[in-house]
Each structure stands twice: as C-alpha cells, then as structure tokens.
Amino acid sequence: MVNVGVLGATGMVGQRFIQLLDNHPDFEIKALAASSRSAGKRYEDATTWYLNEEMPESVKDIIVCETSPEAMDNDVDIVFSSLPADFAAKVEKDFAKDYVVASNASAHRMKKNIPLVIPEVNPEYLDMIDAQQKENNWDGFIVTNPNCSTIALTLTLKPIVDNFNINSIRVSTMQAVSGAGYNGVPSMAIVDNLVPYIGGEEEKMESETLHLLGSYDGNEVINANFKLSASCHRVPVIDGHTEAVFIELDDDFDIDNVKEKMQNFKGLPQELNLFSAPQNPIVVKEESDRPQPRMDRNAGNGMAVTVGRLRKDQAFDNSFKYVLVGHNTVRGAAGASVLNAELINERIL
Ligand code: NAP
C-alpha cells in the first residue's frame, strides 16, 4: 500500500478524492490537510459534506492538519492537491522536495518540466520528471492534470487527432456549479439563470488542450498546430460539464469512421488495467437527446466522457459537430489526479 494525503481535503474536489480513495487497492489515506480554519478539527466536524455518498467512516476521526510538509505525516508518499491556485503555487513546491504531488490546481500546469497529463492522451510527458527533479534538486516531483472542461474535451479529441488532420475547433461549454467550489457561485447568481463568463477558463481550455495534444521532444512541448476557440458558461447544474464541439478537418471524411474511432479508443490506462481506468474512455450515444449531465455524468464511474449528437456539419466543408458530457469533479478533477497517481505508481515509484 502507498500512503497518501489530501491537501484541500474539505473542499469539493477534496471530498471526491476521499470518496475515490476509500477502499482503493493501492492507496491508503493517512493525512488530510486544509486551511487554518479547519486544522485541528476532526474531519467530520471541519467539513460541509456535499456528496450523495456517505462520508467514509475511516476519515471521520482524522484530525485535519495545516497545509505544510512539516505538518504532514512522514509516512506519506503521495499528496493529492486540490488547493486554490494561488496557495498551491508555493506550497506544492515545498511538498515536492520530498513527496510526489498529484495536483489539480492550475498553478504549475504549463511550467517547463512539470508534466500536464491525461494518461490516455500523453503519458509520455511523465518523462519530464527526471529533468524537474534535477533542476530543483527535489526527491519528489509535481504532476498536474488539466482543467475540468479541458480534460473532457481533450479525451474526445485524441482519437480525432490520431486519425484525421484538424484545421480548427470551436467549443462552447455549459459548466456545472460544483466546478467553482463550494462557495464559488452564489445561488442568487445561478438559479433561474446562467452566467456567460468564467474567469480564466477560456484561456486555460485553449492553451492546455494544444499543449496536451502536442508532442514532447525530450526538452520541451511543441503544441498541436490547429486553431482552438472556447466560449465558457456557468449553468444551474450541480455536477457534469456539457460542451458543444465544432470541428473542421483539412479533408473530407466519413462520419461513421469518426464515430468508430471514438468508440474504439483506448489508451495506456486501459492496457495496464489501472484501477480507475474506465473500460471505454469515450462512450458514444445514439439517442438524439443525449448526453445529458444528470443521466451521463456517472458513465464509467464518472471517468468516461459521453459523446452524442455526432453529425456532419452541413453549413461548413469538411466539418462535424457533437455534444459531450464529463463529470467535472471526477474525471475533471480528483479522478484525473488519482489516475495519474496510479500510472506513476505502476511506472515510476
Ligand atoms: P473549494 O471547494 O473551495 O475547496 C478549497 C479547499 O482548499 C478547502 O479544503 C480549503 O480548506 C482549502 N484552502 C483554501 N485556502 C487555503 C489556504 N490558504 N491554505 C490551505 N488550504 C486552503 O475548491 P475546489 O472546487 O475543491 O477546488 C480546489 C482546486 O481544484 C482549485 O485549484 C480548483 O481550480 C481546482 N479544480 C476544481 C475543479 C472542480 O470541478 N471543482 C476541477 C478542476 C480543478 P478550508 O475548508 O479549511 O477553507
């Protein structure tokens, strides 16, 4: 068993970590950290639990610690981070001196030698770890996963990038409120409404997607060379991001071929049979009214992305469009970090 800790353990993503790590075959929770507001309290007393599943008995009595390496149990090997980005920027580096840090935060995602990874898409970016450790003189290292809307989009793009030449992509998101954290979107702003702006989200989707679908030449990442434009919106859904995707290819294509490539797509986690890997990372639905967040967010235990309404775009040459749904706090956050850690545990530790 590998002993693990969770940073930001009381938050929306932190709670997902706890749910996903409960009864995990390789990882055992030994430490939970949060802000000074929570430190010193029993986890159950410090947390406003929002998941439908009950809080696991095993964590209720753990005393929440301050978020610093000194406060963390020395037996811990991996820390999962769901800290606010500004705080993560410094503290994740402090942890990386001795621990493996699997982070959800955006602070280090686009930094040189810090892998931004989706295991089905670009596992080879983990090769950066050696350079990261040497450069910083660290025994541990940082591995990051992308933003929640980027992960769902990029998973569906991988089989397309591998089999066709993309000219441009436009994506319009309808993002769940849990993506903003427990105190993120006031109910007065979102009930009976939608908010057509999520700070920084469009920039993250545009830069992270091209980075993930690029290539690593042993020194740096060369971005994918198509154009991508995102428009991001918050909608009154609790969990599950929906995205409408519009793709223009360089050449003519057969839409059934696109569907087949998506349906049959598998990556390294499926090959290695990693515990959290869904059998099919992309589930393609035929019904004309799917995917829907309430019905499809839990596909593959929340780790698969559901695609529907895949059709030729009659208005533009060489173009098609589809709708996707992905679970933002599972595949889009905690589940993504856990899958990264499973791959690291299998390949590196
Ligand atoms: P959240 O619900 O607001 O939780 C934030 C957590 O961080 C809480 O445990 C909080 O502890 C702790 N924290 C806040 N300030 C701190 C400080 N100064 N020192 C130590 N701990 C501190 O937020 P979230 O939605 O879980 O998001 C966490 C991170 O994951 C963010 O970087 C976010 O961008 C990223 N992320 C979120 C999603 C999503 O779908 N929600 C998806 C991808 C990435 P207290 O309870 O003690 O305040």
Short mmCIF file of C-alpha atoms and ligand atoms in Angstrom, two decimals:
data_model
loop_
_atom_site.label_atom_id
_atom_site.label_comp_id
_atom_site.label_asym_id
_atom_site.label_seq_id
_atom_site.Cartn_x
_atom_site.Cartn_y
_atom_site.Cartn_z
CA MET A 1 0.00 0.00 0.00
CA VAL A 2 1.11 3.55 -0.76
CA ASN A 3 0.25 6.05 1.97
CA VAL A 4 -1.35 9.24 0.69
CA GLY A 5 -2.51 12.63 1.92
CA VAL A 6 -5.06 15.08 0.55
CA LEU A 7 -4.45 18.86 0.51
CA GLY A 8 -7.65 20.91 0.35
CA ALA A 9 -9.40 17.86 1.79
CA THR A 10 -12.51 19.72 2.99
CA GLY A 11 -13.38 21.23 -0.44
CA MET A 12 -15.46 19.95 -3.36
CA VAL A 13 -12.56 18.21 -5.07
CA GLY A 14 -11.04 17.13 -1.75
CA GLN A 15 -14.25 15.26 -0.92
CA ARG A 16 -14.13 13.49 -4.27
CA PHE A 17 -10.56 12.45 -3.51
CA ILE A 18 -11.74 10.93 -0.25
CA GLN A 19 -14.60 9.10 -1.95
CA LEU A 20 -12.34 7.73 -4.72
CA LEU A 21 -9.54 6.75 -2.36
CA ASP A 22 -11.83 4.95 0.07
CA ASN A 23 -11.17 1.22 -0.41
CA HIS A 24 -8.62 1.90 -3.17
CA PRO A 25 -6.47 -1.23 -3.72
CA ASP A 26 -3.13 0.69 -3.87
CA PHE A 27 -3.62 3.89 -1.86
CA GLU A 28 -4.49 4.46 1.79
CA ILE A 29 -5.39 7.87 3.24
CA LYS A 30 -3.11 8.77 6.13
CA ALA A 31 -3.36 12.57 6.29
CA LEU A 32 -5.89 15.29 5.48
CA ALA A 33 -4.90 18.96 5.25
CA ALA A 34 -6.85 22.17 4.77
CA SER A 35 -6.68 25.82 5.88
CA SER A 36 -6.14 27.08 9.43
CA ARG A 37 -9.95 27.36 9.67
CA SER A 38 -10.14 23.55 9.62
CA ALA A 39 -6.79 22.47 11.08
CA GLY A 40 -7.02 20.79 14.49
CA LYS A 41 -10.63 19.66 13.96
CA ARG A 42 -11.94 16.14 13.26
CA TYR A 43 -12.52 15.83 9.50
CA GLU A 44 -16.24 15.26 10.05
CA ASP A 45 -16.53 18.46 12.10
CA ALA A 46 -14.47 20.55 9.68
CA THR A 47 -16.34 19.58 6.51
CA THR A 48 -19.65 20.55 4.88
CA TRP A 49 -20.10 17.23 3.06
CA TYR A 50 -21.84 17.65 -0.29
CA LEU A 51 -21.60 14.22 -1.95
CA ASN A 52 -24.62 11.91 -2.15
CA GLU A 53 -22.48 9.02 -0.93
CA GLU A 54 -21.90 8.96 2.87
CA MET A 55 -18.62 10.24 4.27
CA PRO A 56 -16.38 7.16 4.72
CA GLU A 57 -16.11 6.10 8.39
CA SER A 58 -12.33 5.77 8.01
CA VAL A 59 -11.78 9.54 7.62
CA LYS A 60 -14.28 10.98 10.11
CA ASP A 61 -11.88 10.97 13.07
CA ILE A 62 -8.72 12.04 11.23
CA ILE A 63 -7.55 15.36 12.66
CA VAL A 64 -7.14 17.86 9.81
CA CYS A 65 -3.61 19.27 9.71
CA GLU A 66 -2.16 22.53 8.45
CA THR A 67 -1.05 22.51 4.80
CA SER A 68 2.72 22.25 5.09
CA PRO A 69 5.22 19.41 4.73
CA GLU A 70 6.16 19.84 8.39
CA ALA A 71 2.57 19.18 9.50
CA MET A 72 2.21 16.10 7.24
CA ASP A 73 2.81 12.55 8.41
CA ASN A 74 6.28 11.44 7.28
CA ASP A 75 4.96 8.08 6.16
CA VAL A 76 3.02 9.68 3.34
CA ASP A 77 4.43 9.18 -0.20
CA ILE A 78 1.87 10.89 -2.46
CA VAL A 79 -0.13 14.05 -1.75
CA PHE A 80 -3.17 14.86 -3.85
CA SER A 81 -3.67 18.59 -4.11
CA SER A 82 -6.97 20.40 -4.55
CA LEU A 83 -5.79 23.74 -3.23
CA PRO A 84 -6.70 27.16 -4.59
CA ALA A 85 -4.17 28.01 -7.32
CA ASP A 86 -2.59 31.00 -5.57
CA PHE A 87 -1.80 29.00 -2.43
CA ALA A 88 -0.79 25.91 -4.44
CA ALA A 89 1.84 27.92 -6.33
CA LYS A 90 4.18 27.95 -3.33
CA VAL A 91 3.11 25.08 -1.14
CA GLU A 92 3.14 22.39 -3.84
CA LYS A 93 6.82 23.19 -4.45
CA ASP A 94 7.51 22.83 -0.72
CA PHE A 95 5.88 19.39 -0.80
CA ALA A 96 7.71 18.35 -3.98
CA LYS A 97 11.03 18.42 -2.12
CA ASP A 98 10.03 15.11 -0.52
CA TYR A 99 6.64 13.98 -1.83
CA VAL A 100 5.00 13.10 -5.12
CA VAL A 101 2.43 15.83 -5.66
CA ALA A 102 -0.53 14.95 -7.92
CA SER A 103 -2.20 18.30 -8.43
CA ASN A 104 -5.49 19.62 -9.74
CA ALA A 105 -4.53 23.23 -9.27
CA SER A 106 -3.58 25.36 -12.27
CA ALA A 107 -0.50 26.90 -10.60
CA HIS A 108 2.13 24.65 -12.25
CA ARG A 109 0.25 23.17 -15.21
CA MET A 110 2.04 24.99 -18.01
CA LYS A 111 5.51 25.19 -16.43
CA LYS A 112 8.54 23.69 -18.15
CA ASN A 113 9.37 20.17 -16.95
CA ILE A 114 6.11 19.81 -15.00
CA PRO A 115 4.00 17.19 -16.75
CA LEU A 116 0.41 18.12 -17.54
CA VAL A 117 -1.03 14.67 -18.18
CA ILE A 118 -4.15 12.77 -19.18
CA PRO A 119 -2.96 9.15 -19.06
CA GLU A 120 -4.92 8.12 -22.19
CA VAL A 121 -3.62 11.13 -24.13
CA ASN A 122 0.02 11.97 -23.34
CA PRO A 123 1.55 9.58 -20.76
CA GLU A 124 4.98 10.20 -22.33
CA TYR A 125 5.03 13.69 -20.75
CA LEU A 126 5.91 11.90 -17.49
CA ASP A 127 9.43 11.66 -18.99
CA MET A 128 9.88 15.29 -17.84
CA ILE A 129 10.07 14.21 -14.22
CA ASP A 130 13.82 13.48 -14.25
CA ALA A 131 14.61 16.97 -15.54
CA GLN A 132 12.23 18.51 -12.97
CA GLN A 133 13.92 16.71 -10.08
CA LYS A 134 17.43 17.59 -11.28
CA GLU A 135 16.57 21.23 -11.95
CA ASN A 136 15.08 21.74 -8.47
CA ASN A 137 17.13 19.23 -6.53
CA TRP A 138 13.91 17.56 -5.34
CA ASP A 139 13.40 13.96 -4.20
CA GLY A 140 9.70 14.28 -5.05
CA PHE A 141 8.03 15.90 -8.05
CA ILE A 142 4.83 17.57 -9.27
CA VAL A 143 2.46 16.09 -11.84
CA THR A 144 -0.64 18.03 -12.85
CA ASN A 145 -3.92 17.30 -14.55
CA PRO A 146 -5.77 19.79 -16.73
CA ASN A 147 -8.73 21.99 -16.01
CA CYS A 148 -12.08 20.12 -15.82
CA SER A 149 -13.54 21.28 -19.15
CA THR A 150 -10.20 20.70 -20.93
CA ILE A 151 -9.95 17.07 -19.79
CA ALA A 152 -13.36 16.11 -21.19
CA LEU A 153 -12.73 17.90 -24.49
CA THR A 154 -9.19 16.58 -24.94
CA LEU A 155 -10.13 12.95 -24.29
CA THR A 156 -12.68 13.13 -27.12
CA LEU A 157 -10.19 14.88 -29.42
CA LYS A 158 -7.40 12.32 -29.00
CA PRO A 159 -8.79 9.71 -31.46
CA ILE A 160 -9.59 12.51 -33.91
CA VAL A 161 -6.07 13.97 -33.74
CA ASP A 162 -4.62 10.48 -34.18
CA ASN A 163 -6.64 9.72 -37.32
CA PHE A 164 -7.51 12.99 -39.08
CA ASN A 165 -5.96 16.41 -39.76
CA ILE A 166 -7.75 19.07 -37.72
CA ASN A 167 -7.89 22.60 -39.07
CA SER A 168 -9.90 24.31 -36.33
CA ILE A 169 -12.05 23.64 -33.26
CA ARG A 170 -14.70 25.77 -31.64
CA VAL A 171 -16.18 24.74 -28.30
CA SER A 172 -18.97 26.22 -26.21
CA THR A 173 -19.27 24.94 -22.62
CA MET A 174 -22.17 24.67 -20.17
CA GLN A 175 -20.37 24.12 -16.87
CA ALA A 176 -21.72 22.84 -13.56
CA VAL A 177 -21.63 24.95 -10.39
CA SER A 178 -19.50 22.42 -8.48
CA GLY A 179 -16.66 23.40 -10.83
CA ALA A 180 -16.37 26.67 -8.93
CA GLY A 181 -16.01 25.09 -5.46
CA TYR A 182 -18.45 25.08 -2.55
CA ASN A 183 -18.54 28.86 -2.12
CA GLY A 184 -17.89 29.59 -5.78
CA VAL A 185 -21.20 30.67 -7.35
CA PRO A 186 -23.86 32.32 -5.12
CA SER A 187 -27.31 30.73 -5.54
CA MET A 188 -28.76 34.19 -6.32
CA ALA A 189 -26.46 34.37 -9.34
CA ILE A 190 -27.23 30.96 -10.84
CA VAL A 191 -30.78 29.79 -10.01
CA ASP A 192 -33.14 30.65 -12.90
CA ASN A 193 -30.11 31.96 -14.76
CA LEU A 194 -26.76 31.28 -16.44
CA VAL A 195 -23.54 33.23 -16.26
CA PRO A 196 -21.75 33.71 -19.60
CA TYR A 197 -18.29 34.19 -18.11
CA ILE A 198 -15.88 32.01 -16.08
CA GLY A 199 -12.68 33.90 -15.30
CA GLY A 200 -9.60 32.40 -16.96
CA GLU A 201 -11.46 29.32 -18.22
CA GLU A 202 -11.37 30.05 -21.94
CA GLU A 203 -7.64 30.80 -21.85
CA LYS A 204 -6.99 27.54 -19.93
CA MET A 205 -9.03 25.46 -22.39
CA GLU A 206 -7.29 26.99 -25.38
CA SER A 207 -3.72 26.69 -24.07
CA GLU A 208 -3.94 23.38 -22.16
CA THR A 209 -5.65 21.47 -25.00
CA LEU A 210 -2.98 22.41 -27.55
CA HIS A 211 -0.27 21.57 -25.00
CA LEU A 212 -1.76 18.12 -24.21
CA LEU A 213 -2.24 17.19 -27.86
CA GLY A 214 1.24 18.36 -28.84
CA SER A 215 4.46 16.38 -28.50
CA TYR A 216 7.35 16.29 -26.05
CA ASP A 217 10.75 16.25 -27.77
CA GLY A 218 12.78 15.44 -24.64
CA ASN A 219 13.30 19.11 -23.88
CA GLU A 220 10.06 20.99 -24.43
CA VAL A 221 6.45 20.58 -25.55
CA ILE A 222 5.58 21.51 -29.11
CA ASN A 223 1.91 22.50 -29.23
CA ALA A 224 -0.60 20.91 -31.60
CA ASN A 225 -0.88 23.17 -34.63
CA PHE A 226 -4.63 23.72 -35.10
CA LYS A 227 -6.74 26.68 -34.02
CA LEU A 228 -8.99 26.38 -30.97
CA SER A 229 -11.54 28.88 -29.70
CA ALA A 230 -13.55 28.37 -26.48
CA SER A 231 -16.56 30.15 -25.01
CA CYS A 232 -17.31 29.14 -21.38
CA HIS A 233 -20.58 29.47 -19.45
CA ARG A 234 -21.83 28.51 -15.98
CA VAL A 235 -25.26 26.81 -15.85
CA PRO A 236 -27.51 25.67 -12.97
CA VAL A 237 -26.36 22.02 -12.96
CA ILE A 238 -24.71 20.59 -9.83
CA ASP A 239 -22.20 18.17 -11.42
CA GLY A 240 -21.27 17.44 -15.05
CA HIS A 241 -19.92 19.78 -17.70
CA THR A 242 -21.60 19.78 -21.13
CA GLU A 243 -19.72 21.03 -24.20
CA ALA A 244 -20.85 21.64 -27.80
CA VAL A 245 -17.86 20.98 -30.08
CA PHE A 246 -17.47 22.10 -33.73
CA ILE A 247 -14.55 20.65 -35.72
CA GLU A 248 -13.25 21.50 -39.18
CA LEU A 249 -10.85 19.00 -40.78
CA ASP A 250 -8.45 19.65 -43.65
CA ASP A 251 -10.05 16.95 -45.81
CA ASP A 252 -13.34 15.21 -46.47
CA PHE A 253 -14.19 12.35 -44.08
CA ASP A 254 -16.73 9.67 -43.26
CA ILE A 255 -18.74 10.46 -40.08
CA ASP A 256 -19.14 6.73 -39.28
CA ASN A 257 -15.36 6.47 -39.31
CA VAL A 258 -15.12 9.29 -36.72
CA LYS A 259 -17.72 7.53 -34.57
CA GLU A 260 -15.90 4.22 -34.78
CA LYS A 261 -12.54 5.81 -33.85
CA MET A 262 -14.14 7.42 -30.79
CA GLN A 263 -16.00 4.27 -29.70
CA ASN A 264 -12.94 2.04 -30.03
CA PHE A 265 -10.48 4.45 -28.45
CA LYS A 266 -8.37 3.05 -25.61
CA GLY A 267 -5.15 4.28 -24.04
CA LEU A 268 -2.37 3.16 -21.73
CA PRO A 269 -4.56 3.03 -18.56
CA GLN A 270 -6.84 0.50 -20.29
CA GLU A 271 -3.82 -1.51 -21.48
CA LEU A 272 -2.36 -1.53 -17.96
CA ASN A 273 -5.78 -2.19 -16.46
CA LEU A 274 -5.36 0.63 -13.93
CA PHE A 275 -7.95 0.56 -11.16
CA SER A 276 -9.69 3.86 -12.04
CA ALA A 277 -9.47 3.46 -15.82
CA PRO A 278 -12.88 3.18 -17.50
CA GLN A 279 -13.17 0.31 -19.97
CA ASN A 280 -14.12 2.83 -22.67
CA PRO A 281 -12.86 6.37 -22.06
CA ILE A 282 -15.37 7.66 -24.64
CA VAL A 283 -18.96 6.39 -24.64
CA VAL A 284 -20.86 7.24 -27.85
CA LYS A 285 -24.64 7.53 -27.52
CA GLU A 286 -27.04 7.22 -30.45
CA GLU A 287 -30.15 8.77 -28.84
CA SER A 288 -30.87 12.24 -30.22
CA ASP A 289 -31.42 13.74 -26.73
CA ARG A 290 -28.18 12.53 -25.12
CA PRO A 291 -25.77 13.18 -23.49
CA GLN A 292 -27.36 14.94 -20.51
CA PRO A 293 -25.43 15.77 -17.32
CA ARG A 294 -27.87 14.11 -14.89
CA MET A 295 -28.02 10.89 -16.92
CA ASP A 296 -24.50 10.60 -18.29
CA ARG A 297 -22.06 12.19 -15.83
CA ASN A 298 -21.50 8.89 -13.98
CA ALA A 299 -20.57 6.87 -17.08
CA GLY A 300 -17.56 4.64 -16.28
CA ASN A 301 -17.88 5.62 -12.59
CA GLY A 302 -17.51 9.25 -13.64
CA MET A 303 -14.26 8.52 -15.53
CA ALA A 304 -15.70 8.20 -19.06
CA VAL A 305 -16.79 11.09 -21.27
CA THR A 306 -20.09 10.62 -23.09
CA VAL A 307 -20.42 11.88 -26.68
CA GLY A 308 -23.68 12.25 -28.58
CA ARG A 309 -25.29 14.09 -31.49
CA LEU A 310 -22.22 13.33 -33.60
CA ARG A 311 -23.14 14.60 -37.07
CA LYS A 312 -21.78 16.22 -40.21
CA ASP A 313 -21.98 20.00 -40.15
CA GLN A 314 -23.88 20.88 -43.32
CA ALA A 315 -23.02 24.57 -43.09
CA PHE A 316 -19.25 24.17 -43.50
CA ASP A 317 -16.95 22.00 -45.65
CA ASN A 318 -15.12 19.04 -44.01
CA SER A 319 -16.82 19.72 -40.68
CA PHE A 320 -18.71 17.86 -37.96
CA LYS A 321 -20.07 18.60 -34.51
CA TYR A 322 -21.00 16.78 -31.31
CA VAL A 323 -22.01 17.29 -27.68
CA LEU A 324 -20.11 15.81 -24.74
CA VAL A 325 -20.69 15.41 -21.00
CA GLY A 326 -17.92 14.74 -18.48
CA HIS A 327 -18.02 14.61 -14.69
CA ASN A 328 -16.11 17.72 -13.62
CA THR A 329 -15.09 16.69 -10.11
CA VAL A 330 -14.36 13.02 -11.01
CA ARG A 331 -12.74 12.77 -14.49
CA GLY A 332 -12.30 16.54 -14.49
CA ALA A 333 -10.51 16.77 -11.14
CA ALA A 334 -9.98 14.19 -8.37
CA GLY A 335 -10.34 11.10 -10.60
CA ALA A 336 -7.84 12.60 -13.04
CA SER A 337 -5.22 13.01 -10.30
CA VAL A 338 -5.89 9.52 -8.94
CA LEU A 339 -5.45 8.01 -12.42
CA ASN A 340 -2.21 9.97 -12.85
CA ALA A 341 -1.02 8.60 -9.50
CA GLU A 342 -1.97 5.04 -10.49
CA LEU A 343 0.11 5.38 -13.65
CA ILE A 344 3.02 6.85 -11.68
CA ASN A 345 2.74 4.05 -9.12
CA GLU A 346 2.81 1.46 -11.91
CA ARG A 347 5.58 3.04 -13.98
CA ILE A 348 7.79 5.21 -11.73
CA LEU A 349 7.58 4.54 -7.96
P1 NAP B 1 -13.15 24.53 -2.64
O1 NAP B 1 -14.38 23.70 -2.55
O2 NAP B 1 -13.27 25.98 -2.43
O3 NAP B 1 -12.06 23.91 -1.61
C1 NAP B 1 -10.84 24.55 -1.37
C2 NAP B 1 -10.02 23.74 -0.38
O4 NAP B 1 -8.75 24.38 -0.18
C3 NAP B 1 -10.64 23.59 1.00
O5 NAP B 1 -10.26 22.35 1.56
C4 NAP B 1 -10.00 24.74 1.79
O6 NAP B 1 -9.91 24.47 3.19
C5 NAP B 1 -8.60 24.71 1.22
N1 NAP B 1 -7.94 26.01 1.34
C6 NAP B 1 -8.41 27.22 0.95
N2 NAP B 1 -7.49 28.19 1.24
C7 NAP B 1 -6.45 27.58 1.84
C8 NAP B 1 -5.22 28.03 2.40
N3 NAP B 1 -4.86 29.31 2.38
N4 NAP B 1 -4.40 27.10 2.96
C9 NAP B 1 -4.71 25.79 2.97
N5 NAP B 1 -5.86 25.30 2.46
C10 NAP B 1 -6.72 26.19 1.89
O7 NAP B 1 -12.46 24.38 -4.10
P2 NAP B 1 -12.48 23.12 -5.14
O8 NAP B 1 -13.58 23.25 -6.11
O9 NAP B 1 -12.35 21.87 -4.35
O10 NAP B 1 -11.17 23.42 -5.99
C11 NAP B 1 -9.88 23.17 -5.48
C12 NAP B 1 -8.83 23.31 -6.58
O11 NAP B 1 -9.11 22.36 -7.61
C13 NAP B 1 -8.79 24.68 -7.24
O12 NAP B 1 -7.46 24.99 -7.60
C14 NAP B 1 -9.64 24.47 -8.48
O13 NAP B 1 -9.34 25.38 -9.51
C15 NAP B 1 -9.24 23.04 -8.87
N6 NAP B 1 -10.22 22.32 -9.69
C16 NAP B 1 -11.52 22.26 -9.33
C17 NAP B 1 -12.42 21.55 -10.13
C18 NAP B 1 -13.87 21.42 -9.79
O14 NAP B 1 -14.62 20.84 -10.61
N7 NAP B 1 -14.34 21.87 -8.64
C19 NAP B 1 -11.97 20.95 -11.30
C20 NAP B 1 -10.63 21.02 -11.63
C21 NAP B 1 -9.77 21.72 -10.82
P3 NAP B 1 -10.98 25.08 4.26
O15 NAP B 1 -12.23 24.24 4.13
O16 NAP B 1 -10.28 24.88 5.54
O17 NAP B 1 -11.21 26.50 3.87
#
